[in-house]
Coordinates of C-alpha atoms (C1' of nucleotides) in Angstrom, one line a residue:
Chain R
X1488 CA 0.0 0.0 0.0
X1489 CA 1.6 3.3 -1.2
X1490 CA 1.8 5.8 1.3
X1491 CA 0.7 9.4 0.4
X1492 CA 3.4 12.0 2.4
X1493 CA 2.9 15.7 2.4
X1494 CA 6.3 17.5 2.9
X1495 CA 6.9 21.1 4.0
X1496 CA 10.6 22.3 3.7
X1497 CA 12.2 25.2 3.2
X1498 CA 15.2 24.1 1.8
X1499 CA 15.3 23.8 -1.1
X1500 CA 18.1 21.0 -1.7
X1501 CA 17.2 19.1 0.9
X1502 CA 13.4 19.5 -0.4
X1503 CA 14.8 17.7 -3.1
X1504 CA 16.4 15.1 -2.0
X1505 CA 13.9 13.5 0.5
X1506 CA 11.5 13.5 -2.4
X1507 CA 14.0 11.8 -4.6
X1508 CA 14.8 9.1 -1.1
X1509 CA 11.2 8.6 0.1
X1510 CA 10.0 7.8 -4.1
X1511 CA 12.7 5.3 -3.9
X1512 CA 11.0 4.0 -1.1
X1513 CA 7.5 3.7 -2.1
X1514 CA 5.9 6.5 -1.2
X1515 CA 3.9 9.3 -3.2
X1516 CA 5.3 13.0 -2.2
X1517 CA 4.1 16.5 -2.0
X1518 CA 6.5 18.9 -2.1
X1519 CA 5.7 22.1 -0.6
X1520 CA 7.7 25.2 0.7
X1521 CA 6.1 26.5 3.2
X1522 CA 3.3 25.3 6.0
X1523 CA 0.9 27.4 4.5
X1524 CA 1.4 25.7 1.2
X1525 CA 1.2 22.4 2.6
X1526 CA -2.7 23.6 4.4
X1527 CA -3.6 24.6 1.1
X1528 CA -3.0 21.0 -0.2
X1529 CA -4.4 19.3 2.9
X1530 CA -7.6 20.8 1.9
X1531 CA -7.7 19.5 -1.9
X1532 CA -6.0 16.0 -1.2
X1533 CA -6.0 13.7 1.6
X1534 CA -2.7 12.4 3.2
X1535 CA -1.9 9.6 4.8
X1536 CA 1.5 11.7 7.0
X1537 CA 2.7 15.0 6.8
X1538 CA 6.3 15.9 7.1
X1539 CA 7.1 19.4 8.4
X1540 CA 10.1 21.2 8.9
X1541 CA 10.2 22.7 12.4
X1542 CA 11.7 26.2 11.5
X1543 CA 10.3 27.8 8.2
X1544 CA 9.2 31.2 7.1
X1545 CA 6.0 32.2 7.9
X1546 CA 3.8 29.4 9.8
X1547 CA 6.0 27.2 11.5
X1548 CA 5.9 23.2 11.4
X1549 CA 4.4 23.2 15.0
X1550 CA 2.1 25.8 14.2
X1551 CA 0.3 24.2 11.6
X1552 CA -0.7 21.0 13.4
X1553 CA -3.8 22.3 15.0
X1554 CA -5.0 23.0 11.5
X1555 CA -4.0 19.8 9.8
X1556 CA -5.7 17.7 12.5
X1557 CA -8.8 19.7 11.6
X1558 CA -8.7 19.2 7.8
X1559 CA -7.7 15.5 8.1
X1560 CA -8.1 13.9 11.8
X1561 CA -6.5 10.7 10.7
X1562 CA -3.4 12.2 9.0
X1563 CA 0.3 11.5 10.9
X1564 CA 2.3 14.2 11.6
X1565 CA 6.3 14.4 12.0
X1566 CA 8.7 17.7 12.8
X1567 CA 11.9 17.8 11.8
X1568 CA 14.0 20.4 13.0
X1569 CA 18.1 21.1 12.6
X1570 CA 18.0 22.6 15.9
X1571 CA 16.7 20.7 18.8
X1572 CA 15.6 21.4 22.5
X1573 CA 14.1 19.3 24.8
X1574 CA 11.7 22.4 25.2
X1575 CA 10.8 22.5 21.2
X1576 CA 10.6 18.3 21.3
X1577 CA 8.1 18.5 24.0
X1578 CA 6.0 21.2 22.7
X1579 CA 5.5 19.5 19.1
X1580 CA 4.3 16.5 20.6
X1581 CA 2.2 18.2 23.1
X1582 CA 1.0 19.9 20.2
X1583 CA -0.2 16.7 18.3
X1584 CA 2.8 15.3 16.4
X1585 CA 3.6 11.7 16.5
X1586 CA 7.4 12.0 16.0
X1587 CA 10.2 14.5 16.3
X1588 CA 13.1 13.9 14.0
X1589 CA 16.4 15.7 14.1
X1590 CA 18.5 16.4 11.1
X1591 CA 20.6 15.2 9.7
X1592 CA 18.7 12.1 9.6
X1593 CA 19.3 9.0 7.5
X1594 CA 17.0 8.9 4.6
X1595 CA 16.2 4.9 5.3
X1596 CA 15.5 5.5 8.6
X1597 CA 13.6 8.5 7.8
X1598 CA 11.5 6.1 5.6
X1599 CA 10.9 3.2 8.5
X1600 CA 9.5 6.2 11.3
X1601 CA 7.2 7.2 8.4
X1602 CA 5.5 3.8 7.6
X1603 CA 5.5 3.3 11.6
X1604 CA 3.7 6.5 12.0
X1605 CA 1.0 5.1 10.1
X1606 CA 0.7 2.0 11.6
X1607 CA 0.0 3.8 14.6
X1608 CA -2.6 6.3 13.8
X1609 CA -5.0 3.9 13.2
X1610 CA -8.0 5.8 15.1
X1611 CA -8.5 3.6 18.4
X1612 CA -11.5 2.1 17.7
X1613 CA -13.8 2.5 13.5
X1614 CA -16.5 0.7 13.7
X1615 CA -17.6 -1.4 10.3
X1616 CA -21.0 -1.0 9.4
X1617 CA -22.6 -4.1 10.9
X1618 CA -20.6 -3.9 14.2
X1619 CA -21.6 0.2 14.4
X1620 CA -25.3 -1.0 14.4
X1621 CA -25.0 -3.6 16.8
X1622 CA -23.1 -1.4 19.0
X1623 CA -25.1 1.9 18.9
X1624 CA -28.1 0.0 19.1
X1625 CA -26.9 -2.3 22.2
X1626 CA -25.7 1.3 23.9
X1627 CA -29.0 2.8 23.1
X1628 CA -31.2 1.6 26.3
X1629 CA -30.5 3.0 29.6
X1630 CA -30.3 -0.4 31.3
X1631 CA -27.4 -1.6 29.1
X1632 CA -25.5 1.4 29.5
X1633 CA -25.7 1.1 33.3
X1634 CA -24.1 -2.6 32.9
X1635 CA -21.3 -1.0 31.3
X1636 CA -20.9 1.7 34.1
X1637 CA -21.2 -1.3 36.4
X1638 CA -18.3 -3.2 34.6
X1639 CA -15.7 -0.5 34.5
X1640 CA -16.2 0.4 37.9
X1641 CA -16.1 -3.1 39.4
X1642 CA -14.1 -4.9 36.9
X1643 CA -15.6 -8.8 36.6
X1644 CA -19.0 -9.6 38.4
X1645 CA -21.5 -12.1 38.6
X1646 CA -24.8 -12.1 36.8
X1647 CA -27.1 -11.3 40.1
X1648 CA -24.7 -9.2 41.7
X1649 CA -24.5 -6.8 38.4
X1650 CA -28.3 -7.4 38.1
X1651 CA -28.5 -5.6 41.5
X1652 CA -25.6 -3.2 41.2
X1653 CA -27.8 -2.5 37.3
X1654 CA -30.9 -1.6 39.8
X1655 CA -33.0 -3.9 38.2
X1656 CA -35.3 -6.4 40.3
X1657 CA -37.0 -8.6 37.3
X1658 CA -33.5 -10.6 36.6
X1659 CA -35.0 -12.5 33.3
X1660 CA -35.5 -9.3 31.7
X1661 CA -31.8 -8.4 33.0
X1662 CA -30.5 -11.7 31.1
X1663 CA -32.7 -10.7 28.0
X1664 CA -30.3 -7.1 27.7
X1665 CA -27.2 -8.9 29.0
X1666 CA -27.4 -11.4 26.0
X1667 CA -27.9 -8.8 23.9
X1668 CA -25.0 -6.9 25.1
X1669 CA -22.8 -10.3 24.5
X1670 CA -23.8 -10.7 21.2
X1671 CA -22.9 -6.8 20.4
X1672 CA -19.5 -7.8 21.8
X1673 CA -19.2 -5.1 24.6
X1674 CA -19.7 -8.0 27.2
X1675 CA -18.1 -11.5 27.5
X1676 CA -18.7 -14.1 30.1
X1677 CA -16.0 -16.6 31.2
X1678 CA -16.1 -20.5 32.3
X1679 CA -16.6 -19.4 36.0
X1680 CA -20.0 -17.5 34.7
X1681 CA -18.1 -13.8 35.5
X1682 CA -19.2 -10.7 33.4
X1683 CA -16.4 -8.6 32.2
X1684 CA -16.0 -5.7 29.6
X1685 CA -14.2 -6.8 26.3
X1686 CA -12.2 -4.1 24.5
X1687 CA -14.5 -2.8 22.5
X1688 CA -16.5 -2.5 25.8
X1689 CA -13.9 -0.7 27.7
X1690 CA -13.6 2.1 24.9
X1691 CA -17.4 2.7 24.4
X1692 CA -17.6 3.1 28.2
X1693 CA -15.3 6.3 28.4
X1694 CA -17.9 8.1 26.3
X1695 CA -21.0 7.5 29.1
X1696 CA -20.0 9.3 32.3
X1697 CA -19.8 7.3 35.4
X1698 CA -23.2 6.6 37.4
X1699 CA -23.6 9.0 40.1
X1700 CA -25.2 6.6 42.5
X1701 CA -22.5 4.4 44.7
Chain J
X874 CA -10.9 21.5 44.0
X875 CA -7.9 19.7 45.4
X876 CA -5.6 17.6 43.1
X877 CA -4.1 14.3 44.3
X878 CA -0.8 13.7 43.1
X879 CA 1.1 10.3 43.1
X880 CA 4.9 11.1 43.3
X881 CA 7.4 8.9 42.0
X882 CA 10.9 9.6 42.7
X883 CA 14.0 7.8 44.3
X884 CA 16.0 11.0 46.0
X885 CA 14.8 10.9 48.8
X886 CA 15.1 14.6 49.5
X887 CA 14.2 16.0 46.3
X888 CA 10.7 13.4 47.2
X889 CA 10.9 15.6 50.5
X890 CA 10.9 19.2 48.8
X891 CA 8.5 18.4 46.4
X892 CA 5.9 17.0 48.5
X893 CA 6.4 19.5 50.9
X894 CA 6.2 22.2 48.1
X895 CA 3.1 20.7 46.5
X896 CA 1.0 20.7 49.7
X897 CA 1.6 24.1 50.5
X898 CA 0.5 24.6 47.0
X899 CA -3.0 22.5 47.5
X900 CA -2.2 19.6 46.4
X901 CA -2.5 15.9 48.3
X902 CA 0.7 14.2 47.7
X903 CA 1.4 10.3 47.9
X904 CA 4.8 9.8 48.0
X905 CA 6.8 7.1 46.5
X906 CA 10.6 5.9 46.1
X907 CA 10.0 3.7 43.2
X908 CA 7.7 3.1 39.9
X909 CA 6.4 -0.2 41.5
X910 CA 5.2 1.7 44.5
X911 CA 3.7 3.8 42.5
X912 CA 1.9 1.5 40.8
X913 CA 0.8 -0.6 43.5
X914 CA -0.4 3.1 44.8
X915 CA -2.5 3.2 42.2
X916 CA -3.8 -0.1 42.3
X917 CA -5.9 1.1 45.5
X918 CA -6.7 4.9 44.8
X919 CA -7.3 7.3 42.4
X920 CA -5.0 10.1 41.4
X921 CA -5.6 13.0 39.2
X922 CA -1.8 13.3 38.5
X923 CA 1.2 11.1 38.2
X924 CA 4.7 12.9 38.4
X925 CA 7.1 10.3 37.9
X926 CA 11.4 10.6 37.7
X927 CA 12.6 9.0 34.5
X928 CA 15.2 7.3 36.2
X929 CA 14.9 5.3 39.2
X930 CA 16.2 1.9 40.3
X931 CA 14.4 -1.1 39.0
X932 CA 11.0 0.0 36.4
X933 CA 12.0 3.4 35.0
X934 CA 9.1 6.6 34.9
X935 CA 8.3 5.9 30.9
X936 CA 8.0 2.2 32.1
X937 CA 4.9 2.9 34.3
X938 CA 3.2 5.1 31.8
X939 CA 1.4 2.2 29.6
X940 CA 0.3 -0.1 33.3
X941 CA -0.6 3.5 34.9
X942 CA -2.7 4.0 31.9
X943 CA -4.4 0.6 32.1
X944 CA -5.9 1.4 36.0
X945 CA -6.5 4.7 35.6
X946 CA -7.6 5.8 32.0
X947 CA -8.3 9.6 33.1
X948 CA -4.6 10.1 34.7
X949 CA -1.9 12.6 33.9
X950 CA 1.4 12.1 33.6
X951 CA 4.6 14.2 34.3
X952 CA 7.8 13.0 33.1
X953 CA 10.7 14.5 35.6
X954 CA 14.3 13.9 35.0
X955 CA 18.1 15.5 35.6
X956 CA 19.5 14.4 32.2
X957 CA 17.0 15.0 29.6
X958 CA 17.9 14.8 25.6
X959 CA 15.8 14.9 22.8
X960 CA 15.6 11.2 22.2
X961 CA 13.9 11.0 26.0
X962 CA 11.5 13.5 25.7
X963 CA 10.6 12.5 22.6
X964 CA 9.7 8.9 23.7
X965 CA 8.1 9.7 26.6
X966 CA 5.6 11.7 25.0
X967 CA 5.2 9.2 22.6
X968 CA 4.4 6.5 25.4
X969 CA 2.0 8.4 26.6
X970 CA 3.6 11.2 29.1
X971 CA 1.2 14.1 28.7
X972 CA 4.7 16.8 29.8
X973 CA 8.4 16.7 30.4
X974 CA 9.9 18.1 32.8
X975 CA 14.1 18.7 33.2
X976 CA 15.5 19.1 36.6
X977 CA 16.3 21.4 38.2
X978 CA 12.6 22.8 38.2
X979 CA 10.8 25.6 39.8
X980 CA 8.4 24.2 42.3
X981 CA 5.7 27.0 41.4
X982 CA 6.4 26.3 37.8
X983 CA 6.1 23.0 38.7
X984 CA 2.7 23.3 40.3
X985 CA 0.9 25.4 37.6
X986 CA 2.1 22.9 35.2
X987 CA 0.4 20.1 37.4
X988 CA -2.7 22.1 37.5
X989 CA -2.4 22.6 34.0
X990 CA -2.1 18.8 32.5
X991 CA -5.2 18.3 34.4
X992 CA -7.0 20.8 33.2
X993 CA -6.0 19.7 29.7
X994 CA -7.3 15.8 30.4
X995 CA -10.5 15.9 30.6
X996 CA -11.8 13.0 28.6
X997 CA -12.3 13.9 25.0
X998 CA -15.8 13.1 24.9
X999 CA -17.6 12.2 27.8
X1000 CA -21.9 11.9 27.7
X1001 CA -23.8 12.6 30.8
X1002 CA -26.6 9.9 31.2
X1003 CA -29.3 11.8 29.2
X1004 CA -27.1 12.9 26.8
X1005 CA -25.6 9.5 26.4
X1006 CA -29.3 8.2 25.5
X1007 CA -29.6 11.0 22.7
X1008 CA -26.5 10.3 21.4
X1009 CA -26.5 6.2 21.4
X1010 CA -30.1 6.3 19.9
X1011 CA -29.9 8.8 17.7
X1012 CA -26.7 7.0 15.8
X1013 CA -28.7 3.3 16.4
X1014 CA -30.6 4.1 13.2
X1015 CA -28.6 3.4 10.1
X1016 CA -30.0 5.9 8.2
X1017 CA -28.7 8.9 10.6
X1018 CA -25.1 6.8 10.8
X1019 CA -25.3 7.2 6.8
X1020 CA -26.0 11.1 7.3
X1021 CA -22.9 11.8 9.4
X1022 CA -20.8 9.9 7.2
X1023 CA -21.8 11.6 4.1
X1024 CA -21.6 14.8 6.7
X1025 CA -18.0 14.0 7.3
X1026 CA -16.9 13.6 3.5
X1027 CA -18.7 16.7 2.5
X1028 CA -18.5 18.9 5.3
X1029 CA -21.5 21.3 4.5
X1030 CA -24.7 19.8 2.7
X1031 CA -28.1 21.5 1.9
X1032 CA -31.3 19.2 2.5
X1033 CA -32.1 17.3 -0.9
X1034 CA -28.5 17.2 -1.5
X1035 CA -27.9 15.3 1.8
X1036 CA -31.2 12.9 1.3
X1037 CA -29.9 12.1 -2.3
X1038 CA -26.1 11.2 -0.9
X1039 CA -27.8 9.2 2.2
X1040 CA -29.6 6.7 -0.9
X1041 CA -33.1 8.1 0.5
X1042 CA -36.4 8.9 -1.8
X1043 CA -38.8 10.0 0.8
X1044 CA -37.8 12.7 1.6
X1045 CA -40.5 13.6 4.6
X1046 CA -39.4 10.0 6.1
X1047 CA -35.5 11.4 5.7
X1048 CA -36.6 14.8 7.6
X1049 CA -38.0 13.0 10.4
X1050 CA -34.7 11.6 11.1
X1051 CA -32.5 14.4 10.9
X1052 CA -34.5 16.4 13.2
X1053 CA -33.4 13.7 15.8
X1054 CA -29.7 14.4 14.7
X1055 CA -30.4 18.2 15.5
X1056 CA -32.5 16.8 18.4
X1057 CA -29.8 15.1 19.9
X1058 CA -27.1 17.4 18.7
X1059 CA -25.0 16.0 16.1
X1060 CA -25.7 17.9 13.2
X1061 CA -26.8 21.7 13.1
X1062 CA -28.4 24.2 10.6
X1063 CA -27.1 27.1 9.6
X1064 CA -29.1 30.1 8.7
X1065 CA -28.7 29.0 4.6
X1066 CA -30.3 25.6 5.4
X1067 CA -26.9 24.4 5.0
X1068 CA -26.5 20.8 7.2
X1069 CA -22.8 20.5 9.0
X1070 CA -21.2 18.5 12.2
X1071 CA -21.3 20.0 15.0
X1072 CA -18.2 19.1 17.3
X1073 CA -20.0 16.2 19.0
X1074 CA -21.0 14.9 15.8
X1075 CA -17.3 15.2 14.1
X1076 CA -16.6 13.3 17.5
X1077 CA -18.7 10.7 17.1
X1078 CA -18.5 10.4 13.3
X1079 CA -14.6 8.5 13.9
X1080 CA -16.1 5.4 15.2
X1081 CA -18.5 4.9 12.2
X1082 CA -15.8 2.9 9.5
X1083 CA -16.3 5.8 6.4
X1084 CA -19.2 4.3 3.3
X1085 CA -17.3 2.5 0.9
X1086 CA -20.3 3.8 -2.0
X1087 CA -18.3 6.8 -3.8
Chain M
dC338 C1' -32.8 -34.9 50.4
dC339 C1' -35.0 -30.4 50.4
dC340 C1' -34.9 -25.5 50.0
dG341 C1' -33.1 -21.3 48.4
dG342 C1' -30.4 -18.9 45.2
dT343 C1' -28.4 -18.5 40.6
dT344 C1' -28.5 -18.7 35.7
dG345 C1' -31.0 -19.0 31.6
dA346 C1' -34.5 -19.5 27.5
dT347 C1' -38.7 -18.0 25.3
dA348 C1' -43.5 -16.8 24.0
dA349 C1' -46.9 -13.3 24.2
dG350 C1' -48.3 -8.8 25.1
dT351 C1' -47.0 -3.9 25.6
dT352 C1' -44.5 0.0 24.3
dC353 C1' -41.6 2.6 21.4
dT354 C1' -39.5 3.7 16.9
dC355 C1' -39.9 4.2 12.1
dT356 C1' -42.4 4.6 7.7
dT357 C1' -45.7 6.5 4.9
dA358 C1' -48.9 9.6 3.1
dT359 C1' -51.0 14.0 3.3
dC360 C1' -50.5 18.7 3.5
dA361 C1' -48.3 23.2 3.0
dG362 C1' -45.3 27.3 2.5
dA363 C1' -41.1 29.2 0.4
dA364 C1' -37.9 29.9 -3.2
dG365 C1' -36.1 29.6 -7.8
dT366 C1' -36.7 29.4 -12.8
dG367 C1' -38.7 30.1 -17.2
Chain Q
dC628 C1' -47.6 34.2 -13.1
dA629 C1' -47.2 29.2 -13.2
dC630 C1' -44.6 25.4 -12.4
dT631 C1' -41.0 22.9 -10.2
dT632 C1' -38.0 22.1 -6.5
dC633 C1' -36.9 22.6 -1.8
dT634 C1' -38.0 22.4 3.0
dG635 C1' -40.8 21.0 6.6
dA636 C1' -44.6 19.2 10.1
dT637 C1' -47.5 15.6 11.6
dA638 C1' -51.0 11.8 12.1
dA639 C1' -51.8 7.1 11.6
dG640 C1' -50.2 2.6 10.8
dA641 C1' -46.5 -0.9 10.6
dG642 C1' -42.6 -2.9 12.5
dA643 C1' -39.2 -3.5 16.0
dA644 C1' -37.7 -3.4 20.7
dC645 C1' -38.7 -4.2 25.4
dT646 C1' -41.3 -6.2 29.4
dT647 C1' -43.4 -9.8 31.7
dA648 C1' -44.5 -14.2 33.2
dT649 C1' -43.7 -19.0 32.8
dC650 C1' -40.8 -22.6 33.0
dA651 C1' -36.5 -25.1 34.0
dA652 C1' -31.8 -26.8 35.2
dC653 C1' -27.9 -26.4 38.3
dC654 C1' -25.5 -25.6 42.6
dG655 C1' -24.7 -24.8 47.4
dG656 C1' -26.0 -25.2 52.2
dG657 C1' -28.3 -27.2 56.0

DNA sequence: CCCGGTTGATAAGTTCTCTTATCAGAAGTG
DNA sequence: CACTTCTGATAAGAGAACTTATCAACCGGG
């Protein structure tokens, strides 16, 4: 899979001969000058990284990550930067960016952070069509979203101890929305017959804000 | 509102000044000489921050950041160390640290940048419970998931336009549901009957796996 | 061995969500 | 000015989701 980079440096030579060293290496490159350039192709094309000189005239490399994110949440972002601080690596990845390269760097390696860049910035959690129904539509009744509220806060339970910690007192009607949460895959059940969160449960949780009660 | 800080470091006067520096700025302070104390710390109470040295005997500061993650989702964490370089900052923010900070600090500094990684945590996205049923129901439909998506590609869409992208002909039967998107606040009207995101919707929006139709 | 508690399935009825048709006003175009 | 398109509300019916009661097997404790 050919990765799409979106490059913003000054120089001119150097320009040049990343372009020439990340082709070589598979990718598909967008040369730009300038970070205000390199917005104004962010909003025509998508990218899969962008590559931005720290120090350049006009916007700097740190200053246009705020607006990249916006036009393209998903994209990877690296700084380089001649002239490193602790104080300027720390901001840039406070900032957003997923890397901080110093020059000089070697072109090969330069090419291996890129692709690994990508590999992480898969979002956390994109949900395929079938498995966004099942979920939105499990998390869409009250009593199955307390269950979840119940299973980050206590970690593994039993069925009639979560059925009371849920608040409800008819337990078969409990089971009815429990199965249904299993087959979403927000729940799982082990041999020893103990509710616990799966992954995908543990990330939709974070978006319903604890239960007040307890 | 008073922050409660878990403190990780080995000196044991430096561990001494701090904790004396942070209460008399406000804070509750739980000290301890290692990042398996710490952890264990964790294990049985909640912190809102954890300041950690890089370098201590046995698990290091960076070490801790991923297990200190995994019980407390909602935690911050402050990277200290004496010998910082570009390399370290650099990976600790990419492990997870949400600052860096080089020895030898400003205790004040130290405790508005505390106060300020908190601030700057708050989950992303959390629903209160009404909200959370709005949202969840709202997006178990698949027409209204199609609506975002299409919302998401396009950015601003007027009314038929929208209905013709989201594969709908009745268009009083496509109405109905995006007044429950404005309804439960995911999508917004401007005064041109032009349909956009609003920031809860471009939230929500990431988990939905884009159309693969155009 | 009996009783109480736990775990679980399912059919039928109730409630809620969605679809559909009807109706209507506004705006743009020829 | 008339026609077409756009935008929008709503009532009634259809369909889906949820509740409820019935039934049953298993396990632990006395």
């Amino acid at each position: 899979m050919t990765l799409s980079i979106l490059l913003a440096e000054d120089d001119i030579e150097l320009n040049s001969a990343i372009e020439e060293a990340l082709q070589c290496e598979g990718f598909t490159v967008t040369c730009c000058h300038s970070a205000e350039q390199a917005l104004d192709e962010a909003e025509q094309q998508k990218f899969d990284i962008a590559l931005l000189d720290l120090v350049m005239p006009g916007m700097t490399g740190v200053d246009a990550i705020a607006a990249l994110r916006r036009l393209q949440p998903g994209i990877g972002i690296v700084i380089t930067t001649a002239f490193a601080t602790v104080d300027t690596a720390v901001d840039a990845m406070k900032r957003g960016a997923d890397d901080f390269v110093t020059k000089p760097f070697n072109l090969t390696t330069l090419a291996t952070t890129l692709r690994r860049v990508q590999a992480q910035r898969q979002p956390a959690l994109t949900l395929p069509e079938e498995e966004a129904n099942k979920v939105f539509s499990a998390l869409s009744n009250p009593m199955r979203r307390a269950v979840l509220q119940q299973l980050a806060l206590h970690k593994k339970l039993r069925f009639m101890d979560l059925c009371r910690l849920a608040g409800v007192d008819n337990h078969t009607q409990f089971n009815f929305h429990l199965r249904q949460l299993k087959q979403s895959g927000l729940v799982e059940q082990n041999a020893n017959k103990i509710y616990f969160l799966t992954t995908h449960g543990q990330q939709m949780v974070q978006f319903i804000a604890a239960s007040s009660d307890e």
